[in-house]
CSV table of C-alpha atoms in Angstrom, one decimal:
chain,number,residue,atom,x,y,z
A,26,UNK,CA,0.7,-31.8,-11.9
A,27,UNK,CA,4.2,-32.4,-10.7
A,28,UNK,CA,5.2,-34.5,-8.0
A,29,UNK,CA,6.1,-32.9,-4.7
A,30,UNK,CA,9.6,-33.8,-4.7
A,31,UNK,CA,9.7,-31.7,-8.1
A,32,UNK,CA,7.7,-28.8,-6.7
A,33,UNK,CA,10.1,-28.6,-3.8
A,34,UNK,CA,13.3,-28.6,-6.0
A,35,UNK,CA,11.7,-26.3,-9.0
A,36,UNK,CA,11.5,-24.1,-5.6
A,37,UNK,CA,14.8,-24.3,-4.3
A,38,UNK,CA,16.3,-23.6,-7.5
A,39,UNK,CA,14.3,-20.6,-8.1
A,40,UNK,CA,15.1,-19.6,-4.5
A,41,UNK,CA,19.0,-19.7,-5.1
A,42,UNK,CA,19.1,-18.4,-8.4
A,43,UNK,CA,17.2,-15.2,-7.3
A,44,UNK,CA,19.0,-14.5,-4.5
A,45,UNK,CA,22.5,-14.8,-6.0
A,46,UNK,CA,20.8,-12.6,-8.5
A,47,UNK,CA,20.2,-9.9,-5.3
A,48,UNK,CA,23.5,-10.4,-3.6
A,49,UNK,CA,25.6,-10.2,-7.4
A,50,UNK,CA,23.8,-6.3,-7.1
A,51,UNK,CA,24.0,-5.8,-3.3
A,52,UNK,CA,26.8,-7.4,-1.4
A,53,UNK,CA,26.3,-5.4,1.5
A,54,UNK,CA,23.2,-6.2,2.6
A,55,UNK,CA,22.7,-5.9,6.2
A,56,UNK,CA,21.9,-8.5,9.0
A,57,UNK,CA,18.1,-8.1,10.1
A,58,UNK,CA,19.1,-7.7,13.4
A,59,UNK,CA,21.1,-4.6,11.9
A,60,UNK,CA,19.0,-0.9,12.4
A,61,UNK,CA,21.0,0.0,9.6
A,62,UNK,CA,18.5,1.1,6.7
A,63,UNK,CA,18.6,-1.6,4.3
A,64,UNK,CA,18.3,-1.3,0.5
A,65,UNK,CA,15.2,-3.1,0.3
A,66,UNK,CA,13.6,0.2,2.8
A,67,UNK,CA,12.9,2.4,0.3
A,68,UNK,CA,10.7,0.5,-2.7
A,69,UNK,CA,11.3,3.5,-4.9
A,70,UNK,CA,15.0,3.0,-5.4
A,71,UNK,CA,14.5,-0.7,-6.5
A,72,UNK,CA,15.7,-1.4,-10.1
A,73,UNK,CA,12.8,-3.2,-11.8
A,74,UNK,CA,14.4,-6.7,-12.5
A,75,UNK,CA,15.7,-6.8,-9.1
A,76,UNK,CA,12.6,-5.9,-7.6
A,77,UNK,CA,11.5,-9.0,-9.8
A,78,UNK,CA,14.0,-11.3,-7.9
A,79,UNK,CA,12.8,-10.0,-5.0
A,80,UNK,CA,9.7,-11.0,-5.1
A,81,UNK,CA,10.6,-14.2,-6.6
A,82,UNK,CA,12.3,-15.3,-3.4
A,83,UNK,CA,9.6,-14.1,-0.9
A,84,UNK,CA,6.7,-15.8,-3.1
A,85,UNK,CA,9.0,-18.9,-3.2
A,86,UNK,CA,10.0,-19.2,0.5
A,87,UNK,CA,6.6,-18.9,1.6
A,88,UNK,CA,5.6,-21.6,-0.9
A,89,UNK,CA,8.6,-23.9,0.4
A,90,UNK,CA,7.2,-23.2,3.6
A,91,UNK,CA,3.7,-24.5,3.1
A,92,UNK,CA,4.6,-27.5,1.1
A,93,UNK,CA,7.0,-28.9,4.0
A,94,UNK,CA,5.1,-27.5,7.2
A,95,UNK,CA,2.7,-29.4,8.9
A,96,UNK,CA,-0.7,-27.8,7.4
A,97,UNK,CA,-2.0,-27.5,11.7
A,98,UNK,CA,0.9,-25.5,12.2
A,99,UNK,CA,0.4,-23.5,9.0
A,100,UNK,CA,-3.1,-22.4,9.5
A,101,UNK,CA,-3.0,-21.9,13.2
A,102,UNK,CA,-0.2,-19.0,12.8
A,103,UNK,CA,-1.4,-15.7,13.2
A,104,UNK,CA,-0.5,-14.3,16.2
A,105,UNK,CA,1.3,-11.1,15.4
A,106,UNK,CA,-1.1,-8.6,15.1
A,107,UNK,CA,-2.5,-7.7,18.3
A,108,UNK,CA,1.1,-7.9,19.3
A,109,UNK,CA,2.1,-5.3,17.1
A,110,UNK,CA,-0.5,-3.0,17.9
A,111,UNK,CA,0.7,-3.4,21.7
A,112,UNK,CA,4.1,-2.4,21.2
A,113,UNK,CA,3.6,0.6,18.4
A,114,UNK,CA,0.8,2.3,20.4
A,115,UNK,CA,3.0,1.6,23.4
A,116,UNK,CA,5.8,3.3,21.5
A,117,UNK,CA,8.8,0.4,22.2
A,118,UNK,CA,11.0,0.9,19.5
A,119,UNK,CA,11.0,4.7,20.6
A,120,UNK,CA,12.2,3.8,24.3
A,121,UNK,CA,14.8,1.7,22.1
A,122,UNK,CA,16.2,4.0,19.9
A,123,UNK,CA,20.1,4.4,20.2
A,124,UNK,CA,20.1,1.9,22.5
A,125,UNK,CA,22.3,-1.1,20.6
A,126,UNK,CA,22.6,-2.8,23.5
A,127,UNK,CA,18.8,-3.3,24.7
A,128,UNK,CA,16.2,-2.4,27.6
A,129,UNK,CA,15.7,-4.9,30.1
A,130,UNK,CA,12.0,-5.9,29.9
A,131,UNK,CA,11.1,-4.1,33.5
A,132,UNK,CA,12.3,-0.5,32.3
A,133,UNK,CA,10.1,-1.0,28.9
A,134,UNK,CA,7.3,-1.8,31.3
A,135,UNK,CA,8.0,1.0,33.5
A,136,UNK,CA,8.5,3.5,30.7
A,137,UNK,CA,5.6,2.3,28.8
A,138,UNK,CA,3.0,1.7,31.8
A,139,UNK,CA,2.3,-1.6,31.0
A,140,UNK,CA,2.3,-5.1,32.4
A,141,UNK,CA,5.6,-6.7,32.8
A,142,UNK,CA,5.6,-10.0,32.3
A,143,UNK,CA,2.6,-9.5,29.6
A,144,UNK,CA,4.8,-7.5,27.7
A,145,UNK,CA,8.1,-9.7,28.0
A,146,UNK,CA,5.2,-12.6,26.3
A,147,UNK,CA,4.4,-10.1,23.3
A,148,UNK,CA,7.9,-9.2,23.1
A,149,UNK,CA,9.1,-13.3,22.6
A,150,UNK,CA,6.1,-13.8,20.6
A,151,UNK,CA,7.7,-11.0,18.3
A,152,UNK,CA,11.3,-11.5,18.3
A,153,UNK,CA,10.5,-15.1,17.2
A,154,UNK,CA,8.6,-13.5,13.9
A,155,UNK,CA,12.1,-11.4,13.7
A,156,UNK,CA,10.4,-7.9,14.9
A,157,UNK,CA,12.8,-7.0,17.4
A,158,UNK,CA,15.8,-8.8,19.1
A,159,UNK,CA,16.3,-10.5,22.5
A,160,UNK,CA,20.6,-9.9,23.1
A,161,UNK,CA,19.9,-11.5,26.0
A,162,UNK,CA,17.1,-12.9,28.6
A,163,UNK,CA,14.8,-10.1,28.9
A,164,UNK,CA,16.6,-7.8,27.3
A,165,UNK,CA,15.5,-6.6,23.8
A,166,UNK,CA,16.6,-4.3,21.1
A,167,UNK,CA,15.1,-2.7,17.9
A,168,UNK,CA,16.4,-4.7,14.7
A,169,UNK,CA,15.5,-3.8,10.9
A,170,UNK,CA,12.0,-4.4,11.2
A,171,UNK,CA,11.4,-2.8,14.3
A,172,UNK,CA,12.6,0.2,13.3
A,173,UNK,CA,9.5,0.9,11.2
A,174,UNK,CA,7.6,0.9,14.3
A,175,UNK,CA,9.5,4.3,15.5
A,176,UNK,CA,6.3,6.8,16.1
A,177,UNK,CA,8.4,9.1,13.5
A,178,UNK,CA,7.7,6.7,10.5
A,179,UNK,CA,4.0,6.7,9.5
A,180,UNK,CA,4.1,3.1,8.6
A,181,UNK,CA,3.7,2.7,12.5
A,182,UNK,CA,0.3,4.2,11.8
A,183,UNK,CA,-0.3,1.9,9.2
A,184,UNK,CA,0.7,-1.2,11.8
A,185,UNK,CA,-2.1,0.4,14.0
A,186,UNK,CA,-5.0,1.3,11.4
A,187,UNK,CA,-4.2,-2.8,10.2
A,188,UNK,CA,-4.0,-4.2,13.8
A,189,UNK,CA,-6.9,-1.6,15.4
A,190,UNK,CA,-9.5,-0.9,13.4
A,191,UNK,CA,-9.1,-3.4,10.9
A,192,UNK,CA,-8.6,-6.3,12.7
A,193,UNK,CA,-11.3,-5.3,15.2
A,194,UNK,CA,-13.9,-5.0,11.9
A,195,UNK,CA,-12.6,-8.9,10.9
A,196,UNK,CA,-14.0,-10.2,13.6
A,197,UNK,CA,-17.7,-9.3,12.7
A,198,UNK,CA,-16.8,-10.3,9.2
A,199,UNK,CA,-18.6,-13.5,8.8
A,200,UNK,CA,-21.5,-12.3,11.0
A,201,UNK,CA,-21.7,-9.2,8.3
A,202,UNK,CA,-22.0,-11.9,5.6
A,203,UNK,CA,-24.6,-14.5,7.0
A,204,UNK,CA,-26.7,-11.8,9.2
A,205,UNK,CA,-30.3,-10.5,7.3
A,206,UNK,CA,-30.5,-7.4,9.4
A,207,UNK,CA,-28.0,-4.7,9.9
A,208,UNK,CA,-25.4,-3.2,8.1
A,209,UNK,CA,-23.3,-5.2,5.5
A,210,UNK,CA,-20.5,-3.4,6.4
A,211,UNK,CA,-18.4,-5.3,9.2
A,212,UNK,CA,-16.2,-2.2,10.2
A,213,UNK,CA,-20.3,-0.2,11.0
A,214,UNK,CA,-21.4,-3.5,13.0
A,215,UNK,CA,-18.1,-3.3,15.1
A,216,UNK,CA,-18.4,0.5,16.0
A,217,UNK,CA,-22.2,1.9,14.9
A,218,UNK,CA,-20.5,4.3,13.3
A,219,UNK,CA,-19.3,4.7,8.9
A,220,UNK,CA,-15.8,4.6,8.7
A,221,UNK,CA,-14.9,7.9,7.8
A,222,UNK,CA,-17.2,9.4,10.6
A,223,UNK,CA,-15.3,7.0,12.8
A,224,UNK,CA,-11.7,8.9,11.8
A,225,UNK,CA,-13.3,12.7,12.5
A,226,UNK,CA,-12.8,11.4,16.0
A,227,UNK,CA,-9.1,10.2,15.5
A,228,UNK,CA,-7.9,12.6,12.9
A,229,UNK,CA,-4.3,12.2,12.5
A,230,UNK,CA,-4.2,8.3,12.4
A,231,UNK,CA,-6.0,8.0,9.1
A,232,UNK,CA,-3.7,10.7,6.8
A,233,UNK,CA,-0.5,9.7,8.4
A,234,UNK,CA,-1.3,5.9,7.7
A,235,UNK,CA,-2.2,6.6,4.5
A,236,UNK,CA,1.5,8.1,4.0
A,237,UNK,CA,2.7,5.0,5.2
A,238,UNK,CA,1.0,2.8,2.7
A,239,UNK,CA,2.3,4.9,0.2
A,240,UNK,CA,5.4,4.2,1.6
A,241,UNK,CA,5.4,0.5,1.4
A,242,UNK,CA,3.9,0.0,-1.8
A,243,UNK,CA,6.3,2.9,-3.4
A,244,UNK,CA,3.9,5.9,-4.3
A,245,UNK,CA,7.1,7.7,-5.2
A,246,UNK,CA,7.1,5.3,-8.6
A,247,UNK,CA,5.1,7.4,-9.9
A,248,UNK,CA,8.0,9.7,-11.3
A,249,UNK,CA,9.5,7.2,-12.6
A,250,UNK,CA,7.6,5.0,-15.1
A,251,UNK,CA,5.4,7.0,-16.5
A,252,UNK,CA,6.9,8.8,-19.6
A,253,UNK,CA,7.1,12.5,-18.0
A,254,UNK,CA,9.6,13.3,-19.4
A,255,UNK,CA,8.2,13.5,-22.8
A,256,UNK,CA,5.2,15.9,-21.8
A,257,UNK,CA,5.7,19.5,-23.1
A,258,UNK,CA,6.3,22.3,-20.4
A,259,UNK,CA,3.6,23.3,-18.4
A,260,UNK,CA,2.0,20.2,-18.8
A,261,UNK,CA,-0.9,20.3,-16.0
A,262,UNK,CA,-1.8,17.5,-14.1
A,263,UNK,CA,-5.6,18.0,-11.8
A,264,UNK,CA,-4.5,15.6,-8.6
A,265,UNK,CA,-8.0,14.6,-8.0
A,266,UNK,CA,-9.1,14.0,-4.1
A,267,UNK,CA,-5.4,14.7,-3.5
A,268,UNK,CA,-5.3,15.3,-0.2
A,269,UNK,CA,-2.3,17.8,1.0
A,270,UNK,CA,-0.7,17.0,-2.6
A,271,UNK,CA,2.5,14.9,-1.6
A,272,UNK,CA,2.4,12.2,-4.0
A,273,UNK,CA,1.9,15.0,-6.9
A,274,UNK,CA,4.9,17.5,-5.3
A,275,UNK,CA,6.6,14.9,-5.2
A,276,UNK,CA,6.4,14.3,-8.7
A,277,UNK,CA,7.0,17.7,-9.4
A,278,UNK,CA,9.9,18.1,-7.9
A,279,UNK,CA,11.7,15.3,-10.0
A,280,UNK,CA,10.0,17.0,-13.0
A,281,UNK,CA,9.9,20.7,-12.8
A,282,UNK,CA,8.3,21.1,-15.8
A,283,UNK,CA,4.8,20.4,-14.6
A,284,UNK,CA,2.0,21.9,-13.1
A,285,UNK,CA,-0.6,20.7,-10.0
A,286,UNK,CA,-4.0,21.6,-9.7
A,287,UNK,CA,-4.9,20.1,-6.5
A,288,UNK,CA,-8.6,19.5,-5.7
A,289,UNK,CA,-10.1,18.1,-2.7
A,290,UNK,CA,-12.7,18.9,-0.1
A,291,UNK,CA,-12.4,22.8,1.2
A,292,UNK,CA,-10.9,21.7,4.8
A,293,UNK,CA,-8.9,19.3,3.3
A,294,UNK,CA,-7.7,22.3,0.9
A,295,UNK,CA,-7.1,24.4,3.4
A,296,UNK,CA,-4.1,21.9,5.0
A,297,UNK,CA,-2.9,21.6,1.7
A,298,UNK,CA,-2.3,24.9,1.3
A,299,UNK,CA,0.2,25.3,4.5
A,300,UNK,CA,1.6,21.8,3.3
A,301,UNK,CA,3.0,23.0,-0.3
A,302,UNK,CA,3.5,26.4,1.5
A,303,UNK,CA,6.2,24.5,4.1
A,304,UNK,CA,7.5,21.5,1.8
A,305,UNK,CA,7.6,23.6,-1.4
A,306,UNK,CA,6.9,27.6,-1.6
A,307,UNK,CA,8.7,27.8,-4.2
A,308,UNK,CA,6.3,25.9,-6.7
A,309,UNK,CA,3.6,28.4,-4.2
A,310,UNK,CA,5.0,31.8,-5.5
A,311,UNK,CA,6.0,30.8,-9.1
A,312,UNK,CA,2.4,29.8,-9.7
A,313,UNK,CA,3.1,26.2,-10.2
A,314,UNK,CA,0.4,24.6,-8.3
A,315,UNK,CA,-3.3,25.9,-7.8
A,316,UNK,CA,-6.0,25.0,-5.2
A,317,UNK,CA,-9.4,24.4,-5.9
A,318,UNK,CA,-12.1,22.7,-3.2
A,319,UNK,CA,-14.3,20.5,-4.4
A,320,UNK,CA,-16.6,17.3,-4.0
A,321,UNK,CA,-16.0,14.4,-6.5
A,322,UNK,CA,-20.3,13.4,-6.1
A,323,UNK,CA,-21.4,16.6,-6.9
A,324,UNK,CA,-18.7,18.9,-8.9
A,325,UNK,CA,-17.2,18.4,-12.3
A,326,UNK,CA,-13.0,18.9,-12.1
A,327,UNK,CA,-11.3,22.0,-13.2
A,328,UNK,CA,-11.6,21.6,-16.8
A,329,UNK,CA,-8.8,21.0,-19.6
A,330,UNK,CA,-6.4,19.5,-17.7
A,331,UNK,CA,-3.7,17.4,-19.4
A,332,UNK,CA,-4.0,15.0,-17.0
A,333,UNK,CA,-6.1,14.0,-14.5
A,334,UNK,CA,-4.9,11.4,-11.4
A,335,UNK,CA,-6.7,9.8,-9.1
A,336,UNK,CA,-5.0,8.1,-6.6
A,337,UNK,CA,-6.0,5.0,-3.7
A,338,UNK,CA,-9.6,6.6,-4.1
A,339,UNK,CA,-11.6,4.0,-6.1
A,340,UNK,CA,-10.9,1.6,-3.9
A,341,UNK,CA,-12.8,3.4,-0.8
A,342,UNK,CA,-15.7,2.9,-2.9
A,343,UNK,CA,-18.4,0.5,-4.7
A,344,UNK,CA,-19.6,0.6,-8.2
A,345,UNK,CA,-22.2,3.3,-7.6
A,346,UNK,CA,-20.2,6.0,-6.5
A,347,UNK,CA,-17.1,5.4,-8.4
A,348,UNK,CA,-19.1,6.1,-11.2
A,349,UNK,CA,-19.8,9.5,-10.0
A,350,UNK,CA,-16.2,10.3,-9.2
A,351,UNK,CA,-15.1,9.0,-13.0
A,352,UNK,CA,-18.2,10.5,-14.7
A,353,UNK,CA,-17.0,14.5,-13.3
A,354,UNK,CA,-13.7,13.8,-14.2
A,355,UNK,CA,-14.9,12.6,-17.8
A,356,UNK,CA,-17.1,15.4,-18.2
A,357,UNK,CA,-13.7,17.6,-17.2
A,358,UNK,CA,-11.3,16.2,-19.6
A,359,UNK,CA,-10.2,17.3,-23.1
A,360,UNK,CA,-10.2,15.0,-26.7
A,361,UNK,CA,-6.3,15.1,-25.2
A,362,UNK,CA,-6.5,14.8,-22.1
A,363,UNK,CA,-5.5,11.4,-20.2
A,364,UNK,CA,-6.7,9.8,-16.8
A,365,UNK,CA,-4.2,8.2,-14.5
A,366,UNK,CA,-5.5,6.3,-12.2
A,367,UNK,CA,-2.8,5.3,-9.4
A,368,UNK,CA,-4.1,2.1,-7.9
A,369,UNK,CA,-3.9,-1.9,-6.5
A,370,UNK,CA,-4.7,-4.0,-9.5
A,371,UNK,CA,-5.6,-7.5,-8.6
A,372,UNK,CA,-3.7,-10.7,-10.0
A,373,UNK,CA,-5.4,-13.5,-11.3
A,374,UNK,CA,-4.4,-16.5,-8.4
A,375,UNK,CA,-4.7,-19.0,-11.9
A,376,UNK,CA,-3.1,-19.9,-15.3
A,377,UNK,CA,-5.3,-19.5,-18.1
A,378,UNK,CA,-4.7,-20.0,-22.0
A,379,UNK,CA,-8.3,-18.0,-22.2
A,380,UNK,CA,-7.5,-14.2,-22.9
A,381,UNK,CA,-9.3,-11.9,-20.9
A,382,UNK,CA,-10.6,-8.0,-22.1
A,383,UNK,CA,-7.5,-6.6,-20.7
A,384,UNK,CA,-5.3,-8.9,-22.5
A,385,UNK,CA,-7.1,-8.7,-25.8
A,386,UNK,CA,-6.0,-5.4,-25.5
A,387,UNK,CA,-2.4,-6.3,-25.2
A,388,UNK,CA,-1.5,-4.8,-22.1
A,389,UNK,CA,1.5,-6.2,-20.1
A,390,UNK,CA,0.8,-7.8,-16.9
A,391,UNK,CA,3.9,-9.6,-15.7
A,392,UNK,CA,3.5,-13.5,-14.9
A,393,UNK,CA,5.5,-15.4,-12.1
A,394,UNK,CA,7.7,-18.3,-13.3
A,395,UNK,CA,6.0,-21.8,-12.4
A,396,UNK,CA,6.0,-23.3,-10.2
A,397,UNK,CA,4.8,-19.9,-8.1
A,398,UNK,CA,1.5,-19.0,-8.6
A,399,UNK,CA,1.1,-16.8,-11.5
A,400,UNK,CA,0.4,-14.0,-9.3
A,401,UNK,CA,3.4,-13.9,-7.7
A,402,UNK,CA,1.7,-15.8,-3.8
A,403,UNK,CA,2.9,-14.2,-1.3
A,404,UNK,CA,5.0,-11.3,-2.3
A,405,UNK,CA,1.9,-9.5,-3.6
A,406,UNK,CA,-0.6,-10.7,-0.9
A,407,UNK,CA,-0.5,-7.4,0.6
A,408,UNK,CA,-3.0,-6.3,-2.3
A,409,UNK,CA,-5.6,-8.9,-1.6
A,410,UNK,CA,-5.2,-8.1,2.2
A,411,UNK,CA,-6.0,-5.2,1.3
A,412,UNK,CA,-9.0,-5.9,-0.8
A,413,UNK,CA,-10.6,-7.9,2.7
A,414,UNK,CA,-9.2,-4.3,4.5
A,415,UNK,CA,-11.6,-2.5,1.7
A,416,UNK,CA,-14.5,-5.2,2.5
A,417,UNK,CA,-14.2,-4.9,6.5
A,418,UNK,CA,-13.9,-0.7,6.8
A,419,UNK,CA,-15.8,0.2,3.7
A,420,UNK,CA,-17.8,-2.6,2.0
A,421,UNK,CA,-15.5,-2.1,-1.1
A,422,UNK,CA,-13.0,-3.4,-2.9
A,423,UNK,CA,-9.8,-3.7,-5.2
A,424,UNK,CA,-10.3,-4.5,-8.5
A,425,UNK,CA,-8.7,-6.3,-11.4
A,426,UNK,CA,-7.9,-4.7,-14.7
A,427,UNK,CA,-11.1,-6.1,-16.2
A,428,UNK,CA,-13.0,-4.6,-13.6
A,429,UNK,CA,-11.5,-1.1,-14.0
A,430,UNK,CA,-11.9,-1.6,-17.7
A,431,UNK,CA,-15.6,-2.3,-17.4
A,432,UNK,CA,-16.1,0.7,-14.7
A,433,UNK,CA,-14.0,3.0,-16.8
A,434,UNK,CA,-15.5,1.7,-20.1
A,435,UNK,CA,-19.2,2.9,-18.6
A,436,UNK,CA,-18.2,6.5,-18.2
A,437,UNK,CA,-16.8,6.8,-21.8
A,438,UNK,CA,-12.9,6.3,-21.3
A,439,UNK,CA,-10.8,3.7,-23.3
A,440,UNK,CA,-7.8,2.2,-22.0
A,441,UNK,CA,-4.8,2.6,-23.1
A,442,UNK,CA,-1.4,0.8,-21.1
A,443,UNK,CA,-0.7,-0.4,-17.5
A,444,UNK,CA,2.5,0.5,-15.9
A,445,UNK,CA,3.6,-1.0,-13.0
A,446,UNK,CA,4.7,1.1,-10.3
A,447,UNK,CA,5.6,-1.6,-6.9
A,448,UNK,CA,2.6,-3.3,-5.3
A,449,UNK,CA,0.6,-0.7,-7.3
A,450,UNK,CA,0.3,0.2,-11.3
A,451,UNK,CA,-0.6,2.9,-12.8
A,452,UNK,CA,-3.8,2.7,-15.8
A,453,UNK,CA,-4.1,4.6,-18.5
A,454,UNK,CA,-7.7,5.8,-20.3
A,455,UNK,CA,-8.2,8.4,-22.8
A,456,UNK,CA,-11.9,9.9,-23.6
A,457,UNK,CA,-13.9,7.9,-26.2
């Protein structure tokens, strides 16, 4: 082990050579108290190497951070979230919108209903974690972060599911574990009721946050590093649970060539259906994308698709029942055809010399530079906050490679190659 003056240098190297790396690319990068959209804003448009350096210096700054801050003051940090969920449900950045110059805390309190001096406290607590400015005493103004709180961007209904629902299931977390009666599940010991009986009741949060995790972890990478290009015309992909088909028009419209077939549940269908109608009639009357209702327990897939994707569905569920999803879409596919399954893979937090399935198979996972843990620390702990997220709402859970491999490998598909697409990757199978 190295000493912990060699830790902190190894650090502070890394830390300087990756950003001169960012700023040789982008010179113009904008203050974060700018509201000007910044280059890191969009995930998609990140070249791959940068998006390396990137990561690089938030995994390294958070690990400078810990090795020189008192630990007390370390563990004791976490404060934000029911701050957050305050000001986005209270809709703050929208009273501050075009206003460069800031609201005086009483108007924001008068606009917004809500206590003054309380929300002058949540407001301090905030600008100090750089979400939102103070220009002067009392007066505050949107800044770069802030601006993904505007009611306009779903990732504000992604602040809310995180800071709502989520954090209000964490609290019966270690009760859930050490309890012997009741449900497992802490989200159903918080609210009586399943999760997704819980969102029939607040129907828009759910889809809209779910576009605003695709946002942040770049769902729109999915054009992009998977070899597209190269499939023959009319090459059909079956967007499996797809919701109103976004992700999959999306990818359509950077590669006309294809075709959708999106399948979901007959409601969910029905949405759909004005969706691509709206966003893209052209693909509608050309007969580019088809709609079939379904239910991934009990109905096989359209059969003899070229592809088949499943996207951020897995995770909602355990072993049991992702076996049933896999198993109708096995029994759909073709000698051909291939499964693409869109979703967070889990890191190893260690170094190992000890080759795992995945790796025995020669698939490419990348590895942070030492001294950052090999899983890259902090820059990708948004994927194992979200496996905790799966274990609080749904008793579920990410996955690693192996574990897809083994799920996968029980319903008779064979992997083939990881891409990595952001915070999320893309697996390959094929049908054994």
């Amino acid at each position: 082990m190295a000493s912990g003056a060699t830790h902190l240098l190894a650090l502070t190297s890394l830390i300087t050579a990756s950003v001169q790396e960012i700023v040789s690319a982008y010179p113009n990068i904008p203050h974060p108290d700018s509201t000007s959209l910044g280059i890191y804003d969009d995930p998609e448009s990140i070249p791959p190497e940068l998006s390396k350096a990137i990561q690089r210096v938030e995994a390294a700054c958070a690990q400078l951070s810990c090795a020189v801050t008192s630990p007390g003051h370390v563990i004791v940090n976490h404060a934000e979230p029911a701050s957050l969920l305050v000001v986005t449900q209270a809709r703050i950045a929208d009273y501050l919108l075009d206003k460069p110059d800031g609201l005086h805390v009483s108007e924001l309190a008068r606009l917004s209903g809500l206590d003054e001096s309380k929300l002058g406290r949540i407001l301090r607590l905030l600008v100090t974690s750089h979400v939102f400015r103070e220009v002067k005493p009392n007066v505050f103004s949107n800044n770069r972060l802030s601006m993904k709180l505007l009611s306009s961007d779903p990732v504000s209904d992604n602040v809310c599911l995180l800071t709502d629902e989520s954090l209000t299931a964490s609290s019966h977390l270690n009760e859930s574990m050490i309890a012997t009666e009741g449900s497992k599940i802490p989200f159903e010991r918080a609210t009586g009721l399943p999760f997704f009986e819980y969102h029939k009741t607040v129907r828009d949060r759910f889809p809209r946050a779910m576009v605003g995790w695709g946002n942040v972890t770049g769902k729109g990478l999915l054009a992009t590093v998977y070899p597209w290009e190269q499939q023959p015309a009319d090459t059909t992909i079956c967007d499996v649970a797809g919701g109103n088909g976004h992700v999959t028009m999306g990818l359509m419209k950077a590669h006309p060539h294809l075709k959708v077939v999106l399948q979901d549940q007959e409601q969910v269908i029905v949405m759909g259906k004005q969706f691509w109608n709206r966003e893209y009639s052209e693909a509608v009357e050309r007969g580019r994308v088809q709609f079939v209702p379904f239910n991934f327990f009990q109905d096989t897939a359209v059969k003899g698709c070229d592809f088949y994707y499943i996207r951020s569905i897995l995770r909602d569920w355990p072993d049991e029942q992702s076996l049933l999803i896999l198993s109708n879409v096995r029994k759909a596919m073709k000698p051909s055809s291939r499964l693409i399954i869109h979703d967070t893979v889990l890191r190893q937090a260690v170094r190992t010399t000890s080759p795992s399935p995945s790796q025995k198979d020669a698939t490419f996972q990348d590895v942070a530079p030492e001294p950052l843990l090999p899983n890259y620390g902090a820059a990708r702990i948004r994927t194992y906050e979200l496996d905790m997220i799966m274990m609080n709402l749904l008793g579920s859970a990410a996955r690693t490679l192996d574990e897809f491999l083994s799920l996968c490998g029980t319903c008779g598909l064979k992997f083939e190659k990881l891409y990595e697409a952001g915070e999320t990757d893309l697996i390959e199978f094929s049908p054994v």
